PDB file of C-alpha atoms in Angstrom:
ATOM      1  CA  MET F   1      97.718 176.072  89.389  1.00 64.00           C
ATOM      2  CA  TRP F   2      94.054 176.242  89.058  1.00 76.00           C
ATOM      3  CA  LEU F   3      93.017 175.096  92.267  1.00 80.00           C
ATOM      4  CA  ARG F   4      95.357 176.991  94.085  1.00 78.00           C
ATOM      5  CA  SER F   5      93.948 180.291  92.464  1.00 80.00           C
ATOM      6  CA  LEU F   6      89.836 179.747  93.642  1.00 83.00           C
ATOM      7  CA  PRO F   7      88.780 182.680  96.268  1.00 83.00           C
ATOM      8  CA  GLU F   8      88.907 179.968  98.446  1.00 87.00           C
ATOM      9  CA  PRO F   9      89.713 176.237  98.546  1.00 89.00           C
ATOM     10  CA  LEU F  10      87.732 173.441  96.651  1.00 92.00           C
ATOM     11  CA  VAL F  11      86.748 172.111 100.160  1.00 92.00           C
ATOM     12  CA  THR F  12      85.705 175.904 101.186  1.00 92.00           C
ATOM     13  CA  ALA F  13      87.350 178.178 103.810  1.00 89.00           C
ATOM     14  CA  GLN F  14      85.030 176.950 106.683  1.00 91.00           C
ATOM     15  CA  LEU F  15      85.918 173.322 106.235  1.00 93.00           C
ATOM     16  CA  ALA F  16      89.738 173.397 105.235  1.00 90.00           C
ATOM     17  CA  PRO F  17      90.315 173.508 108.712  1.00 89.00           C
ATOM     18  CA  ARG F  18      88.307 170.404 109.896  1.00 93.00           C
ATOM     19  CA  PHE F  19      89.776 168.392 106.699  1.00 93.00           C
ATOM     20  CA  LEU F  20      93.234 168.919 107.832  1.00 89.00           C
ATOM     21  CA  HIS F  21      92.126 168.133 111.464  1.00 92.00           C
ATOM     22  CA  VAL F  22      91.499 164.076 110.119  1.00 92.00           C
ATOM     23  CA  GLY F  23      95.087 163.648 109.779  1.00 85.00           C
ATOM     24  CA  GLN F  24      94.953 163.936 113.829  1.00 88.00           C
ATOM     25  CA  LEU F  25      92.960 160.916 114.118  1.00 91.00           C
ATOM     26  CA  GLU F  26      94.529 157.765 115.262  1.00 88.00           C
ATOM     27  CA  ASP F  27      91.751 155.490 114.274  1.00 92.00           C
ATOM     28  CA  LYS F  28      91.225 154.747 110.349  1.00 93.00           C
ATOM     29  CA  GLN F  29      87.684 153.818 110.223  1.00 94.00           C
ATOM     30  CA  MET F  30      86.849 157.594 112.734  1.00 95.00           C
ATOM     31  CA  GLN F  31      89.332 159.268 109.772  1.00 95.00           C
ATOM     32  CA  ILE F  32      86.681 157.185 107.034  1.00 96.00           C
ATOM     33  CA  HIS F  33      83.437 158.478 109.312  1.00 96.00           C
ATOM     34  CA  TYR F  34      84.905 162.285 109.160  1.00 96.00           C
ATOM     35  CA  LEU F  35      85.952 162.471 105.689  1.00 96.00           C
ATOM     36  CA  CYS F  36      82.411 161.012 104.838  1.00 96.00           C
ATOM     37  CA  ALA F  37      81.148 163.912 106.661  1.00 96.00           C
ATOM     38  CA  LEU F  38      82.954 166.437 105.309  1.00 96.00           C
ATOM     39  CA  VAL F  39      82.417 165.394 102.046  1.00 96.00           C
ATOM     40  CA  ALA F  40      78.490 165.155 101.988  1.00 96.00           C
ATOM     41  CA  SER F  41      79.269 169.263 104.188  1.00 96.00           C
ATOM     42  CA  LEU F  42      80.478 170.827 101.028  1.00 94.00           C
ATOM     43  CA  PRO F  43      77.874 172.871  98.460  1.00 94.00           C
ATOM     44  CA  GLU F  44      76.896 171.223  95.350  1.00 94.00           C
ATOM     45  CA  PRO F  45      79.249 172.679  92.673  1.00 93.00           C
ATOM     46  CA  ASN F  46      82.263 172.516  94.943  1.00 93.00           C
ATOM     47  CA  ARG F  47      81.691 168.579  96.008  1.00 94.00           C
ATOM     48  CA  ALA F  48      80.777 167.704  92.391  1.00 94.00           C
ATOM     49  CA  THR F  49      83.690 169.020  91.416  1.00 94.00           C
ATOM     50  CA  PHE F  50      85.738 167.445  94.429  1.00 94.00           C
ATOM     51  CA  ALA F  51      84.235 163.985  93.289  1.00 94.00           C
ATOM     52  CA  PHE F  52      85.395 164.341  89.760  1.00 94.00           C
ATOM     53  CA  LEU F  53      89.110 165.385  90.887  1.00 92.00           C
ATOM     54  CA  PHE F  54      89.423 162.467  93.394  1.00 91.00           C
ATOM     55  CA  LEU F  55      87.963 159.574  90.832  1.00 92.00           C
ATOM     56  CA  PHE F  56      90.441 161.332  88.411  1.00 91.00           C
ATOM     57  CA  LEU F  57      92.973 160.546  90.916  1.00 89.00           C
ATOM     58  CA  SER F  58      91.865 157.380  92.318  1.00 88.00           C
ATOM     59  CA  ASP F  59      92.620 156.341  88.561  1.00 87.00           C
ATOM     60  CA  LEU F  60      96.112 157.357  88.550  1.00 86.00           C
ATOM     61  CA  CYS F  61      96.627 156.252  91.843  1.00 83.00           C
ATOM     62  CA  GLY F  62      95.242 152.600  90.181  1.00 82.00           C
ATOM     63  CA  ASN F  63      98.779 153.061  87.800  1.00 81.00           C
ATOM     64  CA  ALA F  64     101.210 153.447  90.362  1.00 75.00           C
ATOM     65  CA  GLU F  65     103.321 150.852  89.040  1.00 80.00           C
ATOM     66  CA  VAL F  66     104.110 152.880  86.233  1.00 84.00           C
ATOM     67  CA  ASN F  67     103.210 155.889  86.554  1.00 79.00           C
ATOM     68  CA  MET F  68     104.798 155.961  90.507  1.00 82.00           C
ATOM     69  CA  MET F  69     102.021 157.965  91.606  1.00 81.00           C
ATOM     70  CA  SER F  70     100.667 156.318  94.707  1.00 82.00           C
ATOM     71  CA  ALA F  71      98.282 157.680  97.417  1.00 80.00           C
ATOM     72  CA  GLU F  72     100.943 159.312  99.446  1.00 81.00           C
ATOM     73  CA  ASN F  73     102.796 160.866  96.553  1.00 82.00           C
ATOM     74  CA  LEU F  74      99.779 162.359  95.308  1.00 81.00           C
ATOM     75  CA  GLY F  75      98.586 163.626  98.317  1.00 78.00           C
ATOM     76  CA  THR F  76     102.114 165.273  98.656  1.00 80.00           C
ATOM     77  CA  CYS F  77     101.215 166.755  95.328  1.00 82.00           C
ATOM     78  CA  MET F  78      98.349 168.140  95.281  1.00 84.00           C
ATOM     79  CA  GLY F  79      96.774 168.143  99.215  1.00 82.00           C
ATOM     80  CA  PRO F  80      98.815 171.987  99.903  1.00 81.00           C
ATOM     81  CA  ASN F  81      96.159 173.275  96.194  1.00 83.00           C
ATOM     82  CA  ILE F  82      93.101 171.091  97.517  1.00 86.00           C
ATOM     83  CA  VAL F  83      93.426 172.404 101.360  1.00 84.00           C
ATOM     84  CA  PHE F  84      95.064 175.739 102.421  1.00 76.00           C
ATOM     85  CA  GLU F  85      94.340 178.623 104.097  1.00 73.00           C
ATOM     86  CA  LYS F  86      94.549 181.956 101.618  1.00 67.00           C
ATOM     87  CA  GLY F  87      97.331 184.020 102.171  1.00 63.00           C
ATOM     88  CA  ALA F  88      98.669 181.802 104.843  1.00 60.00           C
ATOM     89  CA  GLU F  89     102.319 181.775 105.365  1.00 59.00           C
ATOM     90  CA  ALA F  90     104.985 179.193 103.738  1.00 51.00           C
ATOM     91  CA  GLY F  91     105.526 178.203 107.679  1.00 58.00           C
ATOM     92  CA  ASP F  92     102.311 177.689 108.034  1.00 61.00           C
ATOM     93  CA  LEU F  93     101.869 175.218 105.052  1.00 61.00           C
ATOM     94  CA  PHE F  94     104.790 173.496 105.853  1.00 61.00           C
ATOM     95  CA  ARG F  95     103.544 173.037 109.559  1.00 72.00           C
ATOM     96  CA  SER F  96     100.554 171.524 108.296  1.00 76.00           C
ATOM     97  CA  PHE F  97     101.666 169.669 105.568  1.00 77.00           C
ATOM     98  CA  ASP F  98     102.028 165.880 107.297  1.00 83.00           C
ATOM     99  CA  ARG F  99      98.569 166.143 108.508  1.00 86.00           C
ATOM    100  CA  ILE F 100      97.309 167.267 104.572  1.00 87.00           C
ATOM    101  CA  THR F 101      99.407 164.065 103.172  1.00 87.00           C
ATOM    102  CA  LYS F 102      97.974 161.393 105.820  1.00 89.00           C
ATOM    103  CA  MET F 103      94.744 163.259 104.735  1.00 90.00           C
ATOM    104  CA  MET F 104      94.983 162.587 101.108  1.00 89.00           C
ATOM    105  CA  THR F 105      96.242 159.147 101.416  1.00 90.00           C
ATOM    106  CA  VAL F 106      93.004 158.105 103.856  1.00 92.00           C
ATOM    107  CA  LEU F 107      90.764 159.791 101.581  1.00 92.00           C
ATOM    108  CA  LEU F 108      92.552 158.057  98.109  1.00 90.00           C
ATOM    109  CA  ASP F 109      92.718 154.676  99.803  1.00 91.00           C
ATOM    110  CA  ASN F 110      88.809 155.264 100.667  1.00 93.00           C
ATOM    111  CA  VAL F 111      87.238 157.396  97.625  1.00 92.00           C
ATOM    112  CA  GLY F 112      84.623 154.755  96.756  1.00 93.00           C
ATOM    113  CA  PHE F 113      83.407 154.833  99.917  1.00 95.00           C
ATOM    114  CA  VAL F 114      83.704 158.607 101.159  1.00 95.00           C
ATOM    115  CA  LEU F 115      81.673 159.382  97.882  1.00 94.00           C
ATOM    116  CA  LYS F 116      79.442 157.303  98.001  1.00 93.00           C
ATOM    117  CA  PRO F 117      75.302 159.153  98.000  1.00 91.00           C
ATOM    118  CA  GLY F 118      74.011 159.548 101.685  1.00 93.00           C
ATOM    119  CA  HIS F 119      76.309 159.991 104.364  1.00 95.00           C
ATOM    120  CA  THR F 120      75.529 162.709 107.032  1.00 94.00           C
ATOM    121  CA  PRO F 121      76.787 165.938 106.873  1.00 95.00           C
ATOM    122  CA  LEU F 122      78.631 167.086 109.504  1.00 95.00           C
ATOM    123  CA  LYS F 123      76.862 168.662 112.494  1.00 94.00           C
ATOM    124  CA  THR F 124      77.637 171.910 114.170  1.00 93.00           C
ATOM    125  CA  TYR F 125      76.743 172.498 117.935  1.00 92.00           C
ATOM    126  CA  LYS F 126      77.455 174.416 120.780  1.00 90.00           C
ATOM    127  CA  ALA F 127      78.041 173.083 124.473  1.00 93.00           C
ATOM    128  CA  LEU F 128      75.444 173.687 126.785  1.00 92.00           C
ATOM    129  CA  SER F 129      77.908 172.627 129.688  1.00 93.00           C
ATOM    130  CA  SER F 130      81.262 171.745 130.099  1.00 95.00           C
ATOM    131  CA  PHE F 131      82.289 168.041 130.152  1.00 96.00           C
ATOM    132  CA  THR F 132      85.683 166.456 132.207  1.00 96.00           C
ATOM    133  CA  PRO F 133      86.322 162.828 130.445  1.00 95.00           C
ATOM    134  CA  THR F 134      85.981 159.739 133.276  1.00 94.00           C
ATOM    135  CA  GLN F 135      86.801 157.406 130.577  1.00 93.00           C
ATOM    136  CA  PRO F 136      90.084 156.804 127.930  1.00 94.00           C
ATOM    137  CA  GLY F 137      88.452 157.687 124.652  1.00 93.00           C
ATOM    138  CA  GLU F 138      86.314 160.600 125.801  1.00 95.00           C
ATOM    139  CA  LEU F 139      86.468 164.251 125.000  1.00 95.00           C
ATOM    140  CA  SER F 140      87.143 167.066 126.936  1.00 96.00           C
ATOM    141  CA  ILE F 141      84.987 169.900 126.335  1.00 96.00           C
ATOM    142  CA  PRO F 142      84.477 173.783 127.770  1.00 95.00           C
ATOM    143  CA  GLN F 143      81.196 175.447 128.125  1.00 93.00           C
ATOM    144  CA  ASN F 144      80.167 177.343 125.252  1.00 92.00           C
ATOM    145  CA  ALA F 145      82.885 175.368 123.130  1.00 93.00           C
ATOM    146  CA  VAL F 146      82.009 175.022 119.327  1.00 94.00           C
ATOM    147  CA  VAL F 147      81.636 170.863 118.415  1.00 95.00           C
ATOM    148  CA  HIS F 148      81.475 169.381 115.214  1.00 95.00           C
ATOM    149  CA  VAL F 149      79.793 166.143 115.585  1.00 95.00           C
ATOM    150  CA  PHE F 150      79.621 163.212 112.611  1.00 95.00           C
ATOM    151  CA  LEU F 151      79.061 160.772 114.612  1.00 94.00           C
ATOM    152  CA  ARG F 152      76.567 158.588 117.599  1.00 92.00           C
ATOM    153  CA  ASP F 153      75.636 155.960 118.903  1.00 89.00           C
ATOM    154  CA  GLU F 154      72.254 153.940 118.003  1.00 86.00           C
ATOM    155  CA  LYS F 155      70.546 155.249 120.957  1.00 84.00           C
ATOM    156  CA  LYS F 156      71.623 158.886 120.366  1.00 82.00           C
ATOM    157  CA  THR F 157      72.686 159.282 123.661  1.00 90.00           C
ATOM    158  CA  LYS F 158      76.388 159.768 122.820  1.00 93.00           C
ATOM    159  CA  ALA F 159      77.856 161.593 120.059  1.00 95.00           C
ATOM    160  CA  TYR F 160      81.259 161.397 118.651  1.00 96.00           C
ATOM    161  CA  GLY F 161      83.215 164.865 117.535  1.00 95.00           C
ATOM    162  CA  GLU F 162      85.884 167.613 117.342  1.00 95.00           C
ATOM    163  CA  VAL F 163      86.813 170.510 119.490  1.00 95.00           C
ATOM    164  CA  ASP F 164      89.746 172.220 118.168  1.00 92.00           C
ATOM    165  CA  GLY F 165      91.257 169.689 116.624  1.00 91.00           C
ATOM    166  CA  ASN F 166      90.888 167.129 119.767  1.00 94.00           C
ATOM    167  CA  PHE F 167      88.610 164.014 119.141  1.00 96.00           C
ATOM    168  CA  GLY F 168      86.217 161.670 121.354  1.00 95.00           C
ATOM    169  CA  TRP F 169      83.104 160.716 122.910  1.00 96.00           C
ATOM    170  CA  PHE F 170      80.771 162.504 124.676  1.00 95.00           C
ATOM    171  CA  PRO F 171      77.900 162.742 126.424  1.00 94.00           C
ATOM    172  CA  HIS F 172      74.887 164.005 123.677  1.00 91.00           C
ATOM    173  CA  ARG F 173      72.691 166.319 126.384  1.00 90.00           C
ATOM    174  CA  ILE F 174      75.212 168.830 126.344  1.00 92.00           C
ATOM    175  CA  ILE F 175      75.453 170.001 122.973  1.00 88.00           C
ATOM    176  CA  LYS F 176      73.047 172.124 120.954  1.00 66.00           C
ATOM    177  CA  ASP F 177      72.614 173.187 117.150  1.00 57.00           C
ATOM    178  CA  LYS F 178      74.120 176.697 117.339  1.00 50.00           C
ATOM    179  CA  ASN F 179      72.394 177.136 114.090  1.00 52.00           C
ATOM    180  CA  LYS F 180      68.965 176.340 114.747  1.00 54.00           C
ATOM    181  CA  LYS F 181      67.794 179.684 116.226  1.00 52.00           C
ATOM    182  CA  ARG F 182      68.802 181.501 113.229  1.00 50.00           C
ATOM    183  CA  LYS F 183      67.403 179.409 110.765  1.00 46.00           C
ATOM    184  CA  LYS F 184      64.041 180.014 112.292  1.00 46.00           C
ATOM    185  CA  LYS F 185      64.327 183.635 112.302  1.00 45.00           C
ATOM    186  CA  ASN F 186      65.031 183.363 108.614  1.00 45.00           C
ATOM    187  CA  THR F 187      62.437 181.187 107.051  1.00 45.00           C
ATOM    188  CA  LEU F 188      59.763 183.006 105.431  1.00 46.00           C
ATOM    189  CA  SER F 189      56.479 182.564 106.645  1.00 45.00           C
ATOM    190  CA  THR F 190      52.866 183.097 105.198  1.00 44.00           C
ATOM    191  CA  GLU F 191      52.360 186.104 107.152  1.00 47.00           C
ATOM    192  CA  THR F 192      55.719 188.053 105.688  1.00 54.00           C
ATOM    193  CA  LEU F 193      55.098 187.270 102.616  1.00 54.00           C
ATOM    194  CA  PRO F 194      54.388 190.302 100.341  1.00 58.00           C
ATOM    195  CA  GLN F 195      50.969 189.122  98.444  1.00 60.00           C
ATOM    196  CA  GLY F 196      51.550 187.313  95.279  1.00 60.00           C
ATOM    197  CA  PHE F 197      55.336 186.600  96.170  1.00 60.00           C
ATOM    198  CA  ASN F 198      57.548 185.164  93.516  1.00 65.00           C
ATOM    199  CA  PRO F 199      60.364 183.191  95.291  1.00 61.00           C
ATOM    200  CA  SER F 200      62.125 183.451  92.694  1.00 64.00           C
ATOM    201  CA  ARG F 201      62.540 187.028  92.603  1.00 68.00           C
ATOM    202  CA  PRO F 202      63.006 187.688  96.159  1.00 63.00           C
ATOM    203  CA  GLU F 203      64.849 191.402  94.776  1.00 63.00           C
ATOM    204  CA  LEU F 204      61.392 192.453  93.413  1.00 68.00           C
ATOM    205  CA  TYR F 205      59.797 192.406  96.744  1.00 69.00           C
ATOM    206  CA  LEU F 206      62.525 193.771  99.343  1.00 73.00           C
ATOM    207  CA  THR F 207      64.409 197.217  99.584  1.00 77.00           C
ATOM    208  CA  GLU F 208      68.049 197.421  98.912  1.00 79.00           C
ATOM    209  CA  GLU F 209      68.392 198.024 102.601  1.00 79.00           C
ATOM    210  CA  GLU F 210      66.310 194.947 103.435  1.00 76.00           C
ATOM    211  CA  PHE F 211      67.613 192.540 100.839  1.00 78.00           C
ATOM    212  CA  ARG F 212      71.639 193.516 101.394  1.00 79.00           C
ATOM    213  CA  ALA F 213      70.849 192.085 105.149  1.00 79.00           C
ATOM    214  CA  ARG F 214      69.393 189.211 104.439  1.00 79.00           C
ATOM    215  CA  VAL F 215      71.667 187.933 101.161  1.00 82.00           C
ATOM    216  CA  GLY F 216      74.917 189.721 102.275  1.00 81.00           C
ATOM    217  CA  VAL F 217      74.995 191.760  99.038  1.00 83.00           C
ATOM    218  CA  GLY F 218      73.594 194.452  97.139  1.00 83.00           C
ATOM    219  CA  LYS F 219      70.494 193.589  94.350  1.00 84.00           C
ATOM    220  CA  ALA F 220      73.194 194.548  91.237  1.00 83.00           C
ATOM    221  CA  ASP F 221      75.872 192.205  92.782  1.00 82.00           C
ATOM    222  CA  PHE F 222      73.416 189.634  93.404  1.00 83.00           C
ATOM    223  CA  LEU F 223      72.106 189.698  89.401  1.00 85.00           C
ATOM    224  CA  LYS F 224      75.783 189.292  88.334  1.00 84.00           C
ATOM    225  CA  LEU F 225      75.966 185.909  90.357  1.00 84.00           C
ATOM    226  CA  PRO F 226      75.410 182.667  88.615  1.00 84.00           C
ATOM    227  CA  THR F 227      72.046 180.926  88.932  1.00 81.00           C
ATOM    228  CA  TRP F 228      73.480 178.445  91.175  1.00 82.00           C
ATOM    229  CA  LYS F 229      74.972 180.616  93.462  1.00 83.00           C
ATOM    230  CA  GLN F 230      71.766 182.905  93.879  1.00 82.00           C
ATOM    231  CA  GLU F 231      69.983 180.053  94.412  1.00 82.00           C
ATOM    232  CA  GLN F 232      72.132 179.230  97.270  1.00 81.00           C
ATOM    233  CA  LEU F 233      72.089 182.477  98.684  1.00 82.00           C
ATOM    234  CA  LYS F 234      68.580 182.765  98.581  1.00 80.00           C
ATOM    235  CA  GLU F 235      67.940 179.267 100.442  1.00 79.00           C
ATOM    236  CA  LYS F 236      70.360 180.645 103.234  1.00 79.00           C
ATOM    237  CA  ALA F 237      68.792 183.941 103.638  1.00 77.00           C
ATOM    238  CA  GLY F 238      65.308 181.997 103.896  1.00 74.00           C
ATOM    239  CA  LEU F 239      64.223 183.544 100.735  1.00 73.00           C
ATOM    240  CA  THR F 240      62.073 180.706  99.487  1.00 62.00           C
ATOM    241  CA  ALA F 241      58.106 180.702  99.685  1.00 50.00           C
ATOM    242  CA  PRO F 242      56.949 177.677 101.766  1.00 49.00           C
ATOM    243  CA  LYS F 243      55.609 174.923 100.729  1.00 49.00           C
ATOM    244  CA  THR F 244      51.366 174.559 100.489  1.00 47.00           C
ATOM    245  CA  SER F 245      49.375 171.351 100.561  1.00 44.00           C
ATOM    246  CA  ARG F 246      47.174 171.481  97.177  1.00 45.00           C
ATOM    247  CA  PHE F 247      44.567 169.913  99.466  1.00 41.00           C
TER     248      PHE F 247
END
């Protein structure tokens, strides 16, 4: 029950719905591609715990003839503790049970490949314009829709992704990175850095109000967090000094 008692799912609250939608894909290879992108998108501590857990579960599956723990059975037992929505009602869990089991089964059957380093993380974009399919396998996309992309063709003229649980191909030109402007805004430049700025101690250079606005927590609460979480928040807020060349 430890997994279920976490503040958010092991796969994070943000990505949990995406993991659920894996079970809606009919193509097995696309399911694997999506899982690779999702696992690569997990924060490092979550990804390390995820890998340790699933390698252990994979070993259990290897002795299914003795322990009766096949990939499907393990998916039924463990899936709802890994992918869930905090505070969801029992009816919601029941309705998503088949999708969780399907996702877990595919994951356990291909865990070695999914956990392999080097997979491209999931990319989230905003549709610049709508797209109406003209061929089978294409995805209908409304204007301004949030699109999750995990595959592109070799020429990068087409992309494959998800919109609200629906999957398909679409022209790459209709999407843009929804996080691009925000990242540019949050990145510190040499002009905005205080003299002698130490990126490991940003709390020393910002007022309480500025710090809370950037990081999302107050200085006192920030200092109580473990080091890895502090680093994660600083990177997300852009509170790191730019790299400069020695030459």
